[in-house]
Short mmCIF file of C-alpha atoms in Angstrom, two decimals:
data_model
loop_
_atom_site.label_atom_id
_atom_site.label_comp_id
_atom_site.label_asym_id
_atom_site.label_seq_id
_atom_site.Cartn_x
_atom_site.Cartn_y
_atom_site.Cartn_z
CA MET B 1 -29.93 53.01 -58.87
CA PHE B 2 -31.05 52.63 -55.34
CA TYR B 3 -32.05 49.52 -53.53
CA THR B 4 -32.75 48.50 -49.95
CA THR B 5 -30.59 46.05 -48.44
CA ASP B 6 -33.43 44.12 -46.74
CA THR B 7 -34.47 42.87 -50.27
CA ASN B 8 -30.92 43.35 -51.81
CA ARG B 9 -32.54 43.75 -55.25
CA HIS B 10 -29.62 45.41 -56.95
CA GLY B 11 -30.25 43.86 -60.29
CA LEU B 12 -26.44 43.02 -60.75
CA ALA B 13 -24.64 39.87 -61.22
CA HIS B 14 -22.87 40.12 -57.96
CA ASP B 15 -23.55 41.96 -54.65
CA PRO B 16 -21.64 45.27 -54.92
CA PHE B 17 -21.34 46.16 -51.27
CA LYS B 18 -17.76 44.85 -50.68
CA ALA B 19 -16.79 46.57 -53.87
CA ILE B 20 -18.16 49.90 -52.68
CA VAL B 21 -16.19 49.40 -49.43
CA ALA B 22 -12.78 49.41 -50.98
CA PRO B 23 -9.89 49.24 -50.97
CA ARG B 24 -9.56 47.32 -47.78
CA PRO B 25 -6.33 46.25 -46.02
CA ILE B 26 -5.80 42.64 -45.76
CA GLY B 27 -5.24 41.29 -42.23
CA TRP B 28 -2.73 38.47 -42.64
CA ILE B 29 -3.24 36.74 -39.33
CA GLY B 30 -0.83 34.56 -37.72
CA SER B 31 -1.88 32.48 -34.70
CA LYS B 32 -1.09 29.43 -32.72
CA GLY B 33 -3.48 27.07 -31.23
CA ARG B 34 -3.57 25.63 -27.76
CA ASP B 35 -2.49 22.36 -29.27
CA GLY B 36 0.70 24.05 -30.47
CA SER B 37 -0.49 23.98 -34.21
CA ILE B 38 0.10 27.16 -36.22
CA ASN B 39 -2.05 28.98 -38.62
CA LEU B 40 -1.98 31.70 -41.30
CA ALA B 41 -4.91 33.27 -42.93
CA PRO B 42 -5.99 36.50 -44.75
CA TYR B 43 -9.00 38.59 -43.70
CA SER B 44 -10.51 41.20 -45.78
CA PHE B 45 -12.47 42.49 -42.92
CA PHE B 46 -9.56 44.01 -41.15
CA ASN B 47 -8.40 47.53 -40.06
CA ALA B 48 -6.65 49.65 -37.51
CA ILE B 49 -9.39 51.20 -35.26
CA SER B 50 -7.35 53.24 -32.61
CA ASP B 51 -3.74 54.79 -32.31
CA ARG B 52 -3.88 55.37 -28.57
CA PRO B 53 -3.76 52.54 -27.67
CA LYS B 54 -2.93 51.13 -30.89
CA LEU B 55 -5.82 48.55 -31.71
CA VAL B 56 -6.70 46.45 -34.69
CA MET B 57 -9.75 44.26 -35.60
CA PHE B 58 -10.29 41.40 -37.85
CA SER B 59 -13.59 39.63 -38.65
CA SER B 60 -15.05 36.80 -40.64
CA ALA B 61 -18.25 35.11 -40.97
CA GLY B 62 -18.27 32.11 -38.67
CA PHE B 63 -15.88 30.79 -36.10
CA LYS B 64 -12.55 30.39 -38.18
CA HIS B 65 -9.34 28.92 -37.04
CA SER B 66 -7.80 32.44 -36.49
CA GLN B 67 -10.54 33.39 -34.26
CA ARG B 68 -10.26 30.09 -32.28
CA ASN B 69 -6.69 30.37 -31.78
CA ALA B 70 -6.65 34.07 -30.73
CA ILE B 71 -9.48 33.47 -28.32
CA GLU B 72 -7.75 30.37 -26.96
CA THR B 73 -4.31 31.93 -26.40
CA GLY B 74 -5.09 35.65 -26.45
CA GLU B 75 -2.37 36.55 -28.96
CA PHE B 76 -1.97 36.89 -32.76
CA THR B 77 0.04 38.65 -35.47
CA CYS B 78 -0.92 40.66 -38.46
CA ASN B 79 1.59 40.42 -41.31
CA PHE B 80 1.89 43.23 -44.13
CA VAL B 81 0.81 41.88 -47.51
CA SER B 82 3.04 43.31 -50.19
CA ARG B 83 2.82 42.67 -53.93
CA ASN B 84 5.74 40.28 -53.77
CA LEU B 85 3.78 38.12 -51.43
CA VAL B 86 0.22 38.03 -53.00
CA GLU B 87 0.65 34.59 -54.35
CA GLU B 88 1.78 33.18 -50.84
CA MET B 89 -1.03 35.21 -49.15
CA ASN B 90 -3.61 33.66 -51.54
CA THR B 91 -2.30 30.28 -51.00
CA SER B 92 -2.72 30.70 -47.25
CA SER B 93 -6.43 31.11 -47.89
CA ALA B 94 -7.07 27.62 -48.66
CA ALA B 95 -9.80 25.92 -46.92
CA VAL B 96 -7.82 23.31 -44.97
CA ASP B 97 -8.41 21.39 -41.72
CA TYR B 98 -7.58 22.83 -38.35
CA GLY B 99 -4.04 22.32 -37.42
CA PHE B 100 -2.64 22.29 -41.05
CA ASP B 101 0.34 24.60 -41.41
CA GLU B 102 -0.48 27.18 -43.98
CA PHE B 103 3.10 28.66 -43.54
CA ALA B 104 4.47 25.51 -44.88
CA LEU B 105 1.72 25.31 -47.59
CA ALA B 106 2.82 28.82 -49.02
CA GLY B 107 6.41 28.26 -48.68
CA LEU B 108 6.74 30.80 -45.89
CA THR B 109 8.99 31.02 -42.81
CA ALA B 110 7.12 31.09 -39.53
CA ARG B 111 8.97 32.69 -36.60
CA LYS B 112 7.83 33.19 -33.06
CA GLY B 113 6.88 36.77 -32.09
CA GLU B 114 9.11 38.78 -29.63
CA LEU B 115 6.35 39.60 -27.31
CA VAL B 116 3.61 37.17 -28.33
CA ASP B 117 3.65 33.32 -28.60
CA ALA B 118 2.14 33.46 -32.11
CA PRO B 119 3.90 33.13 -35.58
CA TYR B 120 4.64 35.86 -37.95
CA VAL B 121 5.70 35.71 -41.58
CA ALA B 122 9.57 36.24 -41.75
CA GLU B 123 9.38 37.54 -45.27
CA ALA B 124 6.65 40.15 -44.43
CA PHE B 125 7.99 43.89 -44.59
CA ALA B 126 6.11 44.82 -41.38
CA VAL B 127 4.38 42.63 -38.65
CA LEU B 128 2.15 43.80 -35.75
CA GLU B 129 2.33 41.75 -32.49
CA CYS B 130 -1.24 41.68 -30.93
CA LYS B 131 -2.79 40.69 -27.60
CA VAL B 132 -6.74 40.07 -27.65
CA THR B 133 -8.57 42.88 -25.87
CA GLU B 134 -11.97 41.54 -26.56
CA THR B 135 -14.29 39.71 -28.98
CA LEU B 136 -17.55 40.82 -30.36
CA VAL B 137 -20.62 39.46 -32.45
CA PRO B 138 -22.07 42.68 -34.12
CA LYS B 139 -25.90 43.00 -33.94
CA SER B 140 -28.47 44.14 -36.51
CA LEU B 141 -31.09 46.97 -36.15
CA ALA B 142 -33.36 44.30 -34.89
CA GLY B 143 -30.88 43.14 -32.33
CA GLU B 144 -29.97 39.75 -33.98
CA ASP B 145 -26.54 38.52 -34.00
CA SER B 146 -24.62 38.96 -37.45
CA GLU B 147 -22.85 35.83 -38.85
CA ASN B 148 -19.55 37.60 -38.01
CA ILE B 149 -17.12 37.19 -35.13
CA MET B 150 -14.71 40.16 -34.58
CA VAL B 151 -11.66 40.00 -32.64
CA PHE B 152 -9.93 43.01 -31.26
CA GLY B 153 -6.13 43.23 -30.34
CA GLN B 154 -3.89 45.78 -28.93
CA VAL B 155 -0.47 46.09 -30.76
CA VAL B 156 2.09 45.51 -28.31
CA GLY B 157 5.17 45.19 -30.73
CA ILE B 158 5.97 46.32 -34.30
CA ARG B 159 8.67 44.67 -36.53
CA ILE B 160 9.66 46.75 -39.69
CA ASP B 161 12.07 45.73 -42.39
CA GLN B 162 14.54 48.48 -42.84
CA THR B 163 14.48 48.09 -46.75
CA ILE B 164 11.00 49.95 -46.90
CA VAL B 165 12.23 52.83 -44.77
CA ARG B 166 13.24 55.94 -46.55
CA ASP B 167 13.89 59.41 -44.99
CA GLY B 168 12.37 58.24 -41.58
CA ARG B 169 9.06 56.91 -43.24
CA LEU B 170 7.83 53.77 -44.62
CA ASP B 171 8.01 54.26 -48.41
CA MET B 172 5.01 52.61 -49.93
CA ALA B 173 6.31 52.77 -53.57
CA ILE B 174 8.96 50.14 -52.29
CA ALA B 175 6.59 48.18 -49.97
CA ARG B 176 3.80 47.98 -52.61
CA PRO B 177 0.82 47.13 -50.27
CA VAL B 178 -1.86 45.10 -51.47
CA ALA B 179 -5.56 45.68 -50.77
CA ARG B 180 -8.86 43.68 -51.31
CA MET B 181 -11.43 45.33 -53.50
CA GLY B 182 -14.74 43.64 -54.49
CA TYR B 183 -15.38 40.28 -55.79
CA MET B 184 -12.02 38.54 -56.56
CA ASP B 185 -10.30 41.77 -57.27
CA TYR B 186 -7.11 43.22 -55.55
CA SER B 187 -5.32 46.57 -55.89
CA GLU B 188 -1.70 47.76 -55.30
CA GLY B 189 -1.15 50.86 -53.37
CA SER B 190 2.10 52.08 -54.61
CA ASP B 191 0.68 55.11 -56.50
CA VAL B 192 1.16 57.55 -53.59
CA PHE B 193 0.43 61.27 -53.63
CA GLU B 194 0.42 63.55 -50.74
CA MET B 195 -2.21 65.98 -49.54
CA PHE B 196 -2.04 68.26 -46.39
CA ARG B 197 -5.12 69.12 -44.30
CA PRO B 198 -6.43 72.86 -45.06
CA GLN B 199 -5.77 75.52 -42.43
CA VAL B 200 -8.92 77.63 -41.92
#
């Protein structure tokens, strides 16, 4: 099978693009509005993009509540999605009005960050506290704006629950990270194996 994306005639029941780019980490973004309201929402377009400095990015189609809050205040958190919190993560994805508290909706504890005035999930095994560095609307080959809005943030603080630390490393068999696949599918990343880069 081969098809061009301008026609998108793949002949399948559902578009396979996001199923191919998988698994994708979930950016569970905590933010606070200028009006003081707090927000929590998962984003499947999320990733770390740099280690020096530590930078992350989240993106979605349209101007969502997380983007609004992050742009207004310049701060947000990324909360680690583990297998034991998938139901809460999914609940927080509900389409609710701006200002509605998804932490309360999902039965989660919201706590204020150490270095950012944005809430984080107290139950999460790890949290990245971030300050916005830039926002971007990606462009097509023709120079047209995409429908997505990207928010980039520098990680200024990291919180880790000691229960997932073994021998000086985060043990993913304990943390059981969850990733987004295609369609409505998710996967768990606790089946870990190690490989070393070859020496040539």
